[in-house]
């Protein structure tokens, strides 16, 4: 059975260019995803608006009692389900294919459909695919901890295939690769997609991020390093912060130029990254105030936007 489209695509959007746009702008036209206790973006939104705690202490993936492995996770369901025939994946490959790759395929399809586009229309077109991922915990299970004899584990759990498999299924051209910039991997992908569309390298793009907590040793090592809290409560920007909570997520955006869009969720106005050495610690987000100020000044100059016009800022924090 093919993945079901989201509720928002029951009525197909019509192609129009909103006032104030020339048609060359990069815009978000489709989205899809899986999140803890949320089987769609719409359900995730409702859970956030209603203040639902989506962290659970009922671990359904492993049964290991270790005092340093946190009991709390944000977990999605259905990671074992995949319509291999629909995506033309051989059943031997599907058996040991990374669950993240499966879910990325499903939700790439749903995000494209959410934009009012038939994926068959993208064949042969310059469609970029940019996927952010830091860990493949299934790779550890399939390649290093078991003996599988058909060789499909190499392609099934290779992070490069997260993007390449989507491009192959779409039969599209354009840049296609995975990025690992740790916590900012998905944002780096959005920047690459924005610049690729703006420069004409591709005419549309799939941008995604993924994480699945599949191996207890990853959580154990993160806890030993001081990344994770034990009470299941991430306390960002708080003096009591003692770490964050691990969670699953599959998130996909479909980007097009405004002239090609049938629906516009948002315009991607600009994208810029800063890569600086942090002398206070390899994984600490703090930097010298002067470096932050210079980066923001350059950013606002490039966008021709005043900081006074910014009404909302979303921040990523480690919980410490």
mmCIF file of C-alpha atoms in Angstrom:
data_model
loop_
_atom_site.group_PDB
_atom_site.id
_atom_site.type_symbol
_atom_site.label_atom_id
_atom_site.label_comp_id
_atom_site.label_asym_id
_atom_site.label_seq_id
_atom_site.Cartn_x
_atom_site.Cartn_y
_atom_site.Cartn_z
ATOM 1 C CA UNK A 1 0.000 0.000 0.000
ATOM 2 C CA UNK A 2 1.385 3.410 -0.969
ATOM 3 C CA UNK A 3 1.832 6.064 1.730
ATOM 4 C CA UNK A 4 -1.310 8.082 2.329
ATOM 5 C CA UNK A 5 -1.155 11.786 1.435
ATOM 6 C CA UNK A 6 -1.687 14.272 4.229
ATOM 7 C CA UNK A 7 -5.098 15.780 4.881
ATOM 8 C CA UNK A 8 -3.930 19.099 3.481
ATOM 9 C CA UNK A 9 -3.848 17.712 -0.074
ATOM 10 C CA UNK A 10 -7.462 16.562 -0.307
ATOM 11 C CA UNK A 11 -8.146 19.624 -2.459
ATOM 12 C CA UNK A 12 -5.399 20.109 -5.017
ATOM 13 C CA UNK A 13 -3.899 23.618 -4.833
ATOM 14 C CA UNK A 14 -4.035 25.806 -7.925
ATOM 15 C CA UNK A 15 -0.987 27.442 -9.454
ATOM 16 C CA UNK A 16 -0.909 31.180 -8.723
ATOM 17 C CA UNK A 17 1.867 33.663 -7.889
ATOM 18 C CA UNK A 18 1.008 35.685 -4.765
ATOM 19 C CA UNK A 19 1.264 39.448 -4.830
ATOM 20 C CA UNK A 20 4.697 40.816 -4.056
ATOM 21 C CA UNK A 21 6.535 37.852 -5.580
ATOM 22 C CA UNK A 22 8.216 37.873 -8.989
ATOM 23 C CA UNK A 23 8.094 34.113 -9.433
ATOM 24 C CA UNK A 24 11.823 33.510 -9.050
ATOM 25 C CA UNK A 25 11.723 33.237 -5.256
ATOM 26 C CA UNK A 26 12.516 29.951 -3.509
ATOM 27 C CA UNK A 27 9.453 28.771 -1.601
ATOM 28 C CA UNK A 28 8.364 25.791 0.498
ATOM 29 C CA UNK A 29 5.433 24.126 -1.241
ATOM 30 C CA UNK A 30 5.173 20.702 0.398
ATOM 31 C CA UNK A 31 6.007 19.069 3.692
ATOM 32 C CA UNK A 32 5.700 15.749 5.442
ATOM 33 C CA UNK A 33 7.132 13.962 8.441
ATOM 34 C CA UNK A 34 6.980 11.555 11.346
ATOM 35 C CA UNK A 35 7.556 12.679 14.916
ATOM 36 C CA UNK A 36 7.122 11.171 18.407
ATOM 37 C CA UNK A 37 3.430 10.450 18.999
ATOM 38 C CA UNK A 38 2.724 12.221 15.692
ATOM 39 C CA UNK A 39 2.105 10.409 12.412
ATOM 40 C CA UNK A 40 2.010 13.621 10.358
ATOM 41 C CA UNK A 41 3.041 17.261 10.394
ATOM 42 C CA UNK A 42 -0.545 18.214 11.210
ATOM 43 C CA UNK A 43 -0.673 15.937 14.256
ATOM 44 C CA UNK A 44 2.742 17.196 15.378
ATOM 45 C CA UNK A 45 1.483 20.778 15.129
ATOM 46 C CA UNK A 46 -1.575 19.979 17.233
ATOM 47 C CA UNK A 47 0.551 18.250 19.864
ATOM 48 C CA UNK A 48 2.844 21.265 20.074
ATOM 49 C CA UNK A 49 -0.031 23.741 20.282
ATOM 50 C CA UNK A 50 -1.687 21.673 23.017
ATOM 51 C CA UNK A 51 1.482 21.298 25.053
ATOM 52 C CA UNK A 52 1.607 17.505 24.745
ATOM 53 C CA UNK A 53 4.754 15.899 26.184
ATOM 54 C CA UNK A 54 5.823 13.546 23.398
ATOM 55 C CA UNK A 55 8.632 11.932 25.412
ATOM 56 C CA UNK A 56 7.984 8.464 26.825
ATOM 57 C CA UNK A 57 9.848 6.115 29.137
ATOM 58 C CA UNK A 58 8.426 3.031 27.391
ATOM 59 C CA UNK A 59 11.317 1.919 25.213
ATOM 60 C CA UNK A 60 10.032 -0.482 22.561
ATOM 61 C CA UNK A 61 13.331 -1.165 20.763
ATOM 62 C CA UNK A 62 15.611 -2.785 23.306
ATOM 63 C CA UNK A 63 15.400 -4.293 26.744
ATOM 64 C CA UNK A 64 18.673 -3.410 28.470
ATOM 65 C CA UNK A 65 18.735 -2.275 32.075
ATOM 66 C CA UNK A 66 21.779 -0.040 32.463
ATOM 67 C CA UNK A 67 21.905 2.813 34.980
ATOM 68 C CA UNK A 68 23.569 5.207 32.532
ATOM 69 C CA UNK A 69 21.243 4.621 29.584
ATOM 70 C CA UNK A 70 18.390 7.146 29.857
ATOM 71 C CA UNK A 71 14.930 5.626 30.021
ATOM 72 C CA UNK A 72 13.253 8.508 28.209
ATOM 73 C CA UNK A 73 13.032 8.788 24.428
ATOM 74 C CA UNK A 74 10.805 10.374 21.828
ATOM 75 C CA UNK A 75 9.944 7.475 19.530
ATOM 76 C CA UNK A 76 7.945 7.117 16.346
ATOM 77 C CA UNK A 77 6.042 3.939 15.510
ATOM 78 C CA UNK A 78 5.900 1.860 12.340
ATOM 79 C CA UNK A 79 9.618 1.864 11.568
ATOM 80 C CA UNK A 80 9.272 -1.791 10.554
ATOM 81 C CA UNK A 81 6.669 -1.048 7.874
ATOM 82 C CA UNK A 82 7.562 -0.276 4.266
ATOM 83 C CA UNK A 83 5.849 -0.641 0.905
ATOM 84 C CA UNK A 84 8.841 -2.069 -0.965
ATOM 85 C CA UNK A 85 6.874 -2.899 -4.107
ATOM 86 C CA UNK A 86 5.575 0.649 -4.503
ATOM 87 C CA UNK A 87 9.124 2.036 -4.356
ATOM 88 C CA UNK A 88 10.549 -0.774 -6.514
ATOM 89 C CA UNK A 89 12.913 -2.046 -3.823
ATOM 90 C CA UNK A 90 13.876 -5.735 -3.957
ATOM 91 C CA UNK A 91 12.591 -7.640 -0.941
ATOM 92 C CA UNK A 92 16.116 -8.791 0.002
ATOM 93 C CA UNK A 93 17.237 -5.184 0.032
ATOM 94 C CA UNK A 94 14.160 -4.068 1.954
ATOM 95 C CA UNK A 95 14.820 -6.601 4.741
ATOM 96 C CA UNK A 96 18.063 -4.913 5.784
ATOM 97 C CA UNK A 97 17.465 -1.425 4.442
ATOM 98 C CA UNK A 98 17.961 1.324 7.001
ATOM 99 C CA UNK A 99 14.517 2.286 8.373
ATOM 100 C CA UNK A 100 15.478 5.942 7.941
ATOM 101 C CA UNK A 101 15.957 5.379 4.211
ATOM 102 C CA UNK A 102 12.542 3.712 4.005
ATOM 103 C CA UNK A 103 10.758 6.537 5.811
ATOM 104 C CA UNK A 104 12.596 9.215 3.859
ATOM 105 C CA UNK A 105 11.335 7.635 0.631
ATOM 106 C CA UNK A 106 7.759 7.518 1.902
ATOM 107 C CA UNK A 107 7.715 11.087 3.123
ATOM 108 C CA UNK A 108 9.533 12.477 0.095
ATOM 109 C CA UNK A 109 6.602 11.094 -1.892
ATOM 110 C CA UNK A 110 4.077 12.618 0.525
ATOM 111 C CA UNK A 111 5.784 16.032 0.549
ATOM 112 C CA UNK A 112 5.782 16.160 -3.257
ATOM 113 C CA UNK A 113 2.126 15.148 -3.322
ATOM 114 C CA UNK A 114 1.398 17.765 -0.657
ATOM 115 C CA UNK A 115 2.739 20.382 -3.071
ATOM 116 C CA UNK A 116 0.150 19.260 -5.624
ATOM 117 C CA UNK A 117 2.777 17.634 -7.838
ATOM 118 C CA UNK A 118 2.652 14.162 -9.352
ATOM 119 C CA UNK A 119 6.092 12.565 -8.746
ATOM 120 C CA UNK A 120 5.952 11.103 -12.256
ATOM 121 C CA UNK A 121 6.155 14.670 -13.591
ATOM 122 C CA UNK A 122 9.638 15.035 -12.074
ATOM 123 C CA UNK A 123 11.274 12.343 -14.202
ATOM 124 C CA UNK A 124 14.323 13.651 -16.016
ATOM 125 C CA UNK A 125 14.124 17.044 -14.315
ATOM 126 C CA UNK A 126 16.848 18.710 -12.259
ATOM 127 C CA UNK A 127 15.544 17.923 -8.797
ATOM 128 C CA UNK A 128 18.049 18.263 -5.965
ATOM 129 C CA UNK A 129 17.908 15.970 -2.933
ATOM 130 C CA UNK A 130 19.648 17.067 0.266
ATOM 131 C CA UNK A 131 19.337 14.876 3.366
ATOM 132 C CA UNK A 132 20.809 15.618 6.783
ATOM 133 C CA UNK A 133 21.820 12.729 9.037
ATOM 134 C CA UNK A 134 24.406 12.350 11.786
ATOM 135 C CA UNK A 135 24.070 8.683 12.780
ATOM 136 C CA UNK A 136 23.012 5.476 11.101
ATOM 137 C CA UNK A 137 22.442 3.204 14.068
ATOM 138 C CA UNK A 138 21.055 0.479 11.820
ATOM 139 C CA UNK A 139 24.430 0.381 10.083
ATOM 140 C CA UNK A 140 25.945 -0.796 13.356
ATOM 141 C CA UNK A 141 23.308 -3.491 13.740
ATOM 142 C CA UNK A 142 23.393 -4.754 10.153
ATOM 143 C CA UNK A 143 27.060 -4.470 9.177
ATOM 144 C CA UNK A 144 29.084 -4.697 12.378
ATOM 145 C CA UNK A 145 26.979 -6.847 14.678
ATOM 146 C CA UNK A 146 25.511 -9.455 12.333
ATOM 147 C CA UNK A 147 26.590 -11.589 9.420
ATOM 148 C CA UNK A 148 24.339 -10.943 6.443
ATOM 149 C CA UNK A 149 25.360 -12.691 3.263
ATOM 150 C CA UNK A 150 23.630 -10.924 0.411
ATOM 151 C CA UNK A 151 25.755 -7.754 0.520
ATOM 152 C CA UNK A 152 22.750 -5.442 0.474
ATOM 153 C CA UNK A 153 23.757 -4.011 3.856
ATOM 154 C CA UNK A 154 26.386 -1.846 2.170
ATOM 155 C CA UNK A 155 23.813 0.040 0.097
ATOM 156 C CA UNK A 156 20.942 -0.417 2.521
ATOM 157 C CA UNK A 157 22.664 1.381 5.401
ATOM 158 C CA UNK A 158 24.939 3.795 3.536
ATOM 159 C CA UNK A 159 24.021 7.382 4.432
ATOM 160 C CA UNK A 160 24.711 8.583 0.888
ATOM 161 C CA UNK A 161 21.845 6.365 -0.233
ATOM 162 C CA UNK A 162 19.355 8.348 1.881
ATOM 163 C CA UNK A 163 19.416 10.965 -0.881
ATOM 164 C CA UNK A 164 20.532 8.851 -3.848
ATOM 165 C CA UNK A 165 17.697 6.356 -3.462
ATOM 166 C CA UNK A 166 15.120 9.154 -3.609
ATOM 167 C CA UNK A 167 16.732 10.537 -6.779
ATOM 168 C CA UNK A 168 16.824 7.046 -8.292
ATOM 169 C CA UNK A 169 13.152 6.434 -7.483
ATOM 170 C CA UNK A 170 12.153 9.793 -8.977
ATOM 171 C CA UNK A 171 14.417 9.199 -11.997
ATOM 172 C CA UNK A 172 15.536 12.796 -11.619
ATOM 173 C CA UNK A 173 18.819 14.620 -12.126
ATOM 174 C CA UNK A 174 20.381 17.309 -9.988
ATOM 175 C CA UNK A 175 22.624 17.270 -6.912
ATOM 176 C CA UNK A 176 21.895 14.409 -4.532
ATOM 177 C CA UNK A 177 23.805 13.879 -1.308
ATOM 178 C CA UNK A 178 23.639 13.503 2.452
ATOM 179 C CA UNK A 179 25.172 16.016 4.845
ATOM 180 C CA UNK A 180 26.461 15.460 8.357
ATOM 181 C CA UNK A 181 26.960 18.684 10.306
ATOM 182 C CA UNK A 182 25.718 17.150 13.561
ATOM 183 C CA UNK A 183 22.750 19.050 15.021
ATOM 184 C CA UNK A 184 22.623 21.560 12.158
ATOM 185 C CA UNK A 185 22.581 18.998 9.335
ATOM 186 C CA UNK A 186 19.025 19.742 8.206
ATOM 187 C CA UNK A 187 19.588 23.503 8.229
ATOM 188 C CA UNK A 188 22.760 23.016 6.178
ATOM 189 C CA UNK A 189 20.675 21.029 3.683
ATOM 190 C CA UNK A 190 18.152 23.857 3.468
ATOM 191 C CA UNK A 191 20.975 26.283 2.721
ATOM 192 C CA UNK A 192 22.374 24.028 -0.014
ATOM 193 C CA UNK A 193 18.925 23.612 -1.551
ATOM 194 C CA UNK A 194 18.209 27.350 -1.470
ATOM 195 C CA UNK A 195 21.510 28.209 -3.134
ATOM 196 C CA UNK A 196 21.143 25.425 -5.705
ATOM 197 C CA UNK A 197 17.693 26.637 -6.752
ATOM 198 C CA UNK A 198 18.763 30.298 -6.737
ATOM 199 C CA UNK A 199 21.784 29.567 -8.940
ATOM 200 C CA UNK A 200 19.872 27.365 -11.377
ATOM 201 C CA UNK A 201 21.676 24.183 -10.387
ATOM 202 C CA UNK A 202 18.269 22.586 -9.826
ATOM 203 C CA UNK A 203 14.681 23.658 -10.457
ATOM 204 C CA UNK A 204 13.229 22.116 -7.294
ATOM 205 C CA UNK A 205 14.604 20.356 -4.245
ATOM 206 C CA UNK A 206 13.778 17.812 -1.574
ATOM 207 C CA UNK A 207 15.243 18.754 1.803
ATOM 208 C CA UNK A 208 15.149 16.314 4.689
ATOM 209 C CA UNK A 209 16.463 15.364 8.074
ATOM 210 C CA UNK A 210 16.288 12.059 9.910
ATOM 211 C CA UNK A 211 17.149 10.359 13.163
ATOM 212 C CA UNK A 212 16.112 7.030 14.649
ATOM 213 C CA UNK A 213 17.264 5.766 18.057
ATOM 214 C CA UNK A 214 18.013 2.141 17.172
ATOM 215 C CA UNK A 215 21.052 1.188 19.265
ATOM 216 C CA UNK A 216 21.408 1.529 23.048
ATOM 217 C CA UNK A 217 25.180 2.032 22.901
ATOM 218 C CA UNK A 218 24.765 5.390 21.157
ATOM 219 C CA UNK A 219 22.609 6.666 24.014
ATOM 220 C CA UNK A 220 25.070 5.216 26.533
ATOM 221 C CA UNK A 221 28.024 7.018 24.978
ATOM 222 C CA UNK A 222 26.100 10.272 24.708
ATOM 223 C CA UNK A 223 25.156 10.047 28.361
ATOM 224 C CA UNK A 224 28.765 9.378 29.389
ATOM 225 C CA UNK A 225 29.850 12.461 27.432
ATOM 226 C CA UNK A 226 27.240 14.560 29.202
ATOM 227 C CA UNK A 227 24.820 15.132 26.323
ATOM 228 C CA UNK A 228 21.738 13.505 27.841
ATOM 229 C CA UNK A 229 19.646 14.111 30.929
ATOM 230 C CA UNK A 230 18.157 11.287 32.994
ATOM 231 C CA UNK A 231 14.780 12.791 33.901
ATOM 232 C CA UNK A 232 13.450 13.155 30.334
ATOM 233 C CA UNK A 233 13.214 16.960 30.585
ATOM 234 C CA UNK A 234 15.296 19.152 28.287
ATOM 235 C CA UNK A 235 15.852 22.473 30.044
ATOM 236 C CA UNK A 236 17.187 24.787 27.338
ATOM 237 C CA UNK A 237 18.631 28.149 28.427
ATOM 238 C CA UNK A 238 18.095 27.132 32.056
ATOM 239 C CA UNK A 239 20.701 27.095 34.809
ATOM 240 C CA UNK A 240 19.425 23.626 35.755
ATOM 241 C CA UNK A 241 19.982 22.232 32.279
ATOM 242 C CA UNK A 242 21.782 18.887 32.396
ATOM 243 C CA UNK A 243 21.363 17.598 28.853
ATOM 244 C CA UNK A 244 18.734 16.807 26.268
ATOM 245 C CA UNK A 245 16.492 13.869 25.314
ATOM 246 C CA UNK A 246 17.093 11.631 22.302
ATOM 247 C CA UNK A 247 14.230 11.400 19.839
ATOM 248 C CA UNK A 248 13.204 10.059 16.446
ATOM 249 C CA UNK A 249 12.229 12.322 13.573
ATOM 250 C CA UNK A 250 11.707 12.108 9.827
ATOM 251 C CA UNK A 251 11.130 15.492 8.202
ATOM 252 C CA UNK A 252 10.880 16.443 4.523
ATOM 253 C CA UNK A 253 10.319 19.761 2.712
ATOM 254 C CA UNK A 254 9.718 20.264 -1.016
ATOM 255 C CA UNK A 255 11.097 23.518 -2.437
ATOM 256 C CA UNK A 256 10.253 25.132 -5.766
ATOM 257 C CA UNK A 257 10.361 28.511 -7.426
ATOM 258 C CA UNK A 258 7.278 30.610 -6.773
ATOM 259 C CA UNK A 259 6.302 30.562 -10.466
ATOM 260 C CA UNK A 260 6.013 26.756 -10.314
ATOM 261 C CA UNK A 261 4.200 26.585 -6.980
ATOM 262 C CA UNK A 262 0.586 25.543 -6.483
ATOM 263 C CA UNK A 263 0.787 26.140 -2.732
ATOM 264 C CA UNK A 264 3.209 28.264 -0.709
ATOM 265 C CA UNK A 265 3.796 27.602 2.972
ATOM 266 C CA UNK A 266 6.694 29.997 3.270
ATOM 267 C CA UNK A 267 9.384 31.800 1.301
ATOM 268 C CA UNK A 268 13.022 30.909 1.927
ATOM 269 C CA UNK A 269 14.326 34.459 1.856
ATOM 270 C CA UNK A 270 17.980 33.770 2.593
ATOM 271 C CA UNK A 271 20.294 31.107 4.050
ATOM 272 C CA UNK A 272 23.750 31.481 5.553
ATOM 273 C CA UNK A 273 25.973 29.379 7.811
ATOM 274 C CA UNK A 274 28.864 30.200 10.093
ATOM 275 C CA UNK A 275 31.623 27.691 10.791
ATOM 276 C CA UNK A 276 33.891 28.696 13.652
ATOM 277 C CA UNK A 277 36.288 26.914 15.950
ATOM 278 C CA UNK A 278 35.039 26.881 19.536
ATOM 279 C CA UNK A 279 37.929 27.061 21.956
ATOM 280 C CA UNK A 280 35.656 26.446 24.959
ATOM 281 C CA UNK A 281 34.779 22.901 23.958
ATOM 282 C CA UNK A 282 34.190 20.905 20.808
ATOM 283 C CA UNK A 283 30.433 20.554 21.208
ATOM 284 C CA UNK A 284 29.570 23.701 23.146
ATOM 285 C CA UNK A 285 27.556 26.278 21.205
ATOM 286 C CA UNK A 286 29.068 29.321 22.933
ATOM 287 C CA UNK A 287 31.402 31.518 20.878
ATOM 288 C CA UNK A 288 33.017 34.905 21.178
ATOM 289 C CA UNK A 289 30.335 37.656 21.108
ATOM 290 C CA UNK A 290 32.326 39.515 18.447
ATOM 291 C CA UNK A 291 32.127 36.563 16.057
ATOM 292 C CA UNK A 292 28.367 36.280 16.546
ATOM 293 C CA UNK A 293 27.916 40.009 15.998
ATOM 294 C CA UNK A 294 29.973 39.998 12.807
ATOM 295 C CA UNK A 295 28.048 37.031 11.424
ATOM 296 C CA UNK A 296 24.664 38.646 12.136
ATOM 297 C CA UNK A 297 25.771 41.965 10.645
ATOM 298 C CA UNK A 298 26.850 40.217 7.441
ATOM 299 C CA UNK A 299 23.611 38.234 7.362
ATOM 300 C CA UNK A 300 21.354 41.284 7.633
ATOM 301 C CA UNK A 301 23.408 43.178 5.048
ATOM 302 C CA UNK A 302 22.996 40.316 2.572
ATOM 303 C CA UNK A 303 19.241 40.130 3.131
ATOM 304 C CA UNK A 304 18.629 43.877 3.256
ATOM 305 C CA UNK A 305 16.389 43.260 6.285
ATOM 306 C CA UNK A 306 16.492 45.209 9.523
ATOM 307 C CA UNK A 307 16.707 43.266 12.805
ATOM 308 C CA UNK A 308 13.787 45.442 13.957
ATOM 309 C CA UNK A 309 11.562 43.647 11.451
ATOM 310 C CA UNK A 310 12.276 40.190 12.925
ATOM 311 C CA UNK A 311 9.376 39.042 15.109
ATOM 312 C CA UNK A 312 10.333 35.440 15.897
ATOM 313 C CA UNK A 313 13.580 33.535 16.303
ATOM 314 C CA UNK A 314 13.872 29.769 16.654
ATOM 315 C CA UNK A 315 16.986 28.511 18.391
ATOM 316 C CA UNK A 316 18.712 25.163 18.633
ATOM 317 C CA UNK A 317 20.087 24.403 22.083
ATOM 318 C CA UNK A 318 21.854 21.442 23.646
ATOM 319 C CA UNK A 319 19.870 21.653 26.892
ATOM 320 C CA UNK A 320 22.903 22.721 28.901
#
